[in-house]
XYZ file of C-alpha atoms in Angstrom:
118
model
C -93.782 164.217 28.162
C -90.331 163.273 26.890
C -89.417 163.397 23.188
C -89.283 159.595 23.035
C -92.788 159.360 24.519
C -94.049 161.871 21.944
C -92.452 159.833 19.165
C -94.027 156.634 20.486
C -97.404 158.371 20.575
C -96.959 159.543 16.951
C -96.012 156.002 15.879
C -99.104 154.579 17.526
C -101.329 157.223 15.939
C -99.958 156.386 12.484
C -100.417 152.648 13.123
C -103.956 153.323 14.283
C -104.701 155.409 11.206
C -103.382 152.590 8.981
C -105.512 150.071 10.844
C -108.579 152.277 10.489
C -107.985 152.827 6.774
C -107.436 149.120 6.092
C -110.328 147.923 8.233
C -113.355 148.004 5.922
C -115.722 146.103 8.195
C -115.172 147.925 11.492
C -115.348 151.749 11.422
C -115.160 152.499 15.128
C -112.864 154.871 16.993
C -109.148 154.690 16.326
C -107.317 152.175 18.466
C -103.977 153.654 19.463
C -102.394 150.356 20.450
C -103.392 147.993 17.642
C -102.635 144.324 18.184
C -100.920 143.990 14.806
C -99.675 146.433 12.235
C -102.212 147.067 9.504
C -99.470 147.208 6.863
C -95.713 146.881 6.826
C -94.173 150.314 7.239
C -90.782 151.917 7.605
C -89.499 154.800 9.672
C -86.702 157.242 8.938
C -85.265 160.440 10.366
C -86.659 163.525 8.630
C -84.033 166.204 7.996
C -84.820 169.424 6.150
C -82.247 172.128 5.318
C -79.715 170.272 7.453
C -81.851 170.316 10.606
C -83.629 167.456 12.370
C -87.357 168.028 11.900
C -88.877 164.754 13.025
C -89.651 161.295 11.677
C -91.157 160.002 8.458
C -93.286 156.861 8.361
C -94.011 155.146 5.028
C -96.107 152.345 3.595
C -96.919 151.506 -0.016
C -100.126 153.572 0.104
C -99.465 156.307 2.653
C -96.813 158.278 4.457
C -96.700 160.555 7.466
C -94.331 163.072 8.934
C -94.188 163.798 12.640
C -92.840 167.314 13.136
C -91.080 167.531 16.506
C -91.232 171.292 17.057
C -94.945 171.502 16.341
C -95.638 168.008 17.725
C -97.907 167.449 14.752
C -98.497 164.390 12.573
C -99.408 164.943 8.910
C -100.598 161.886 7.014
C -100.510 161.786 3.213
C -101.988 159.409 0.663
C -99.972 157.780 -2.139
C -100.402 160.876 -4.340
C -98.909 163.126 -1.641
C -102.116 164.897 -0.626
C -102.567 165.498 3.093
C -105.516 163.389 4.254
C -105.195 163.874 8.016
C -103.463 166.250 10.412
C -103.228 165.403 14.082
C -102.131 168.105 16.490
C -100.469 167.347 19.796
C -103.794 167.664 21.603
C -105.531 165.409 19.040
C -102.890 162.707 19.449
C -102.989 162.997 23.239
C -106.793 162.779 23.310
C -106.771 159.662 21.127
C -103.993 158.126 23.184
C -105.738 158.922 26.495
C -109.024 157.455 25.256
C -107.454 154.251 24.042
C -105.084 153.978 26.979
C -107.830 154.380 29.577
C -109.917 151.725 27.786
C -107.082 149.204 27.578
C -104.707 149.715 30.500
C -104.220 151.472 33.777
C -101.918 154.460 34.198
C -101.329 157.331 31.834
C -99.166 157.520 28.713
C -97.468 160.640 30.013
C -95.969 158.901 33.019
C -92.202 158.989 32.716
C -90.516 155.689 33.519
C -87.220 155.756 35.348
C -84.470 155.989 32.724
C -82.181 153.002 32.454
C -79.191 155.153 31.495
C -78.357 158.824 31.508
C -75.906 160.687 29.347
C -73.071 162.399 31.171
């Protein structure tokens, strides 16, 4: 799986977590490809000690950091307490489950790149 595919998977997991947290009537399994965002959120590059560590996602009530080396997503509430940790295998399992229910193919398939760096 390419780094961009891993990042896309982390984004979808955070969106799904937001949707699950904001959905008070339906408490089913997490949907990895929600139709609409549960809340407006922003994304930024996460740099620590001068090194790229991953991405940070933020809303008014929650934030998450996707750590690239560990391929782990840590979700925090507004107070900064970690409320969920998704490992690479957890994210992949959720993605596979949702992807197989909604579409054909696998999320780990690598599309042909449009451009390549020299």
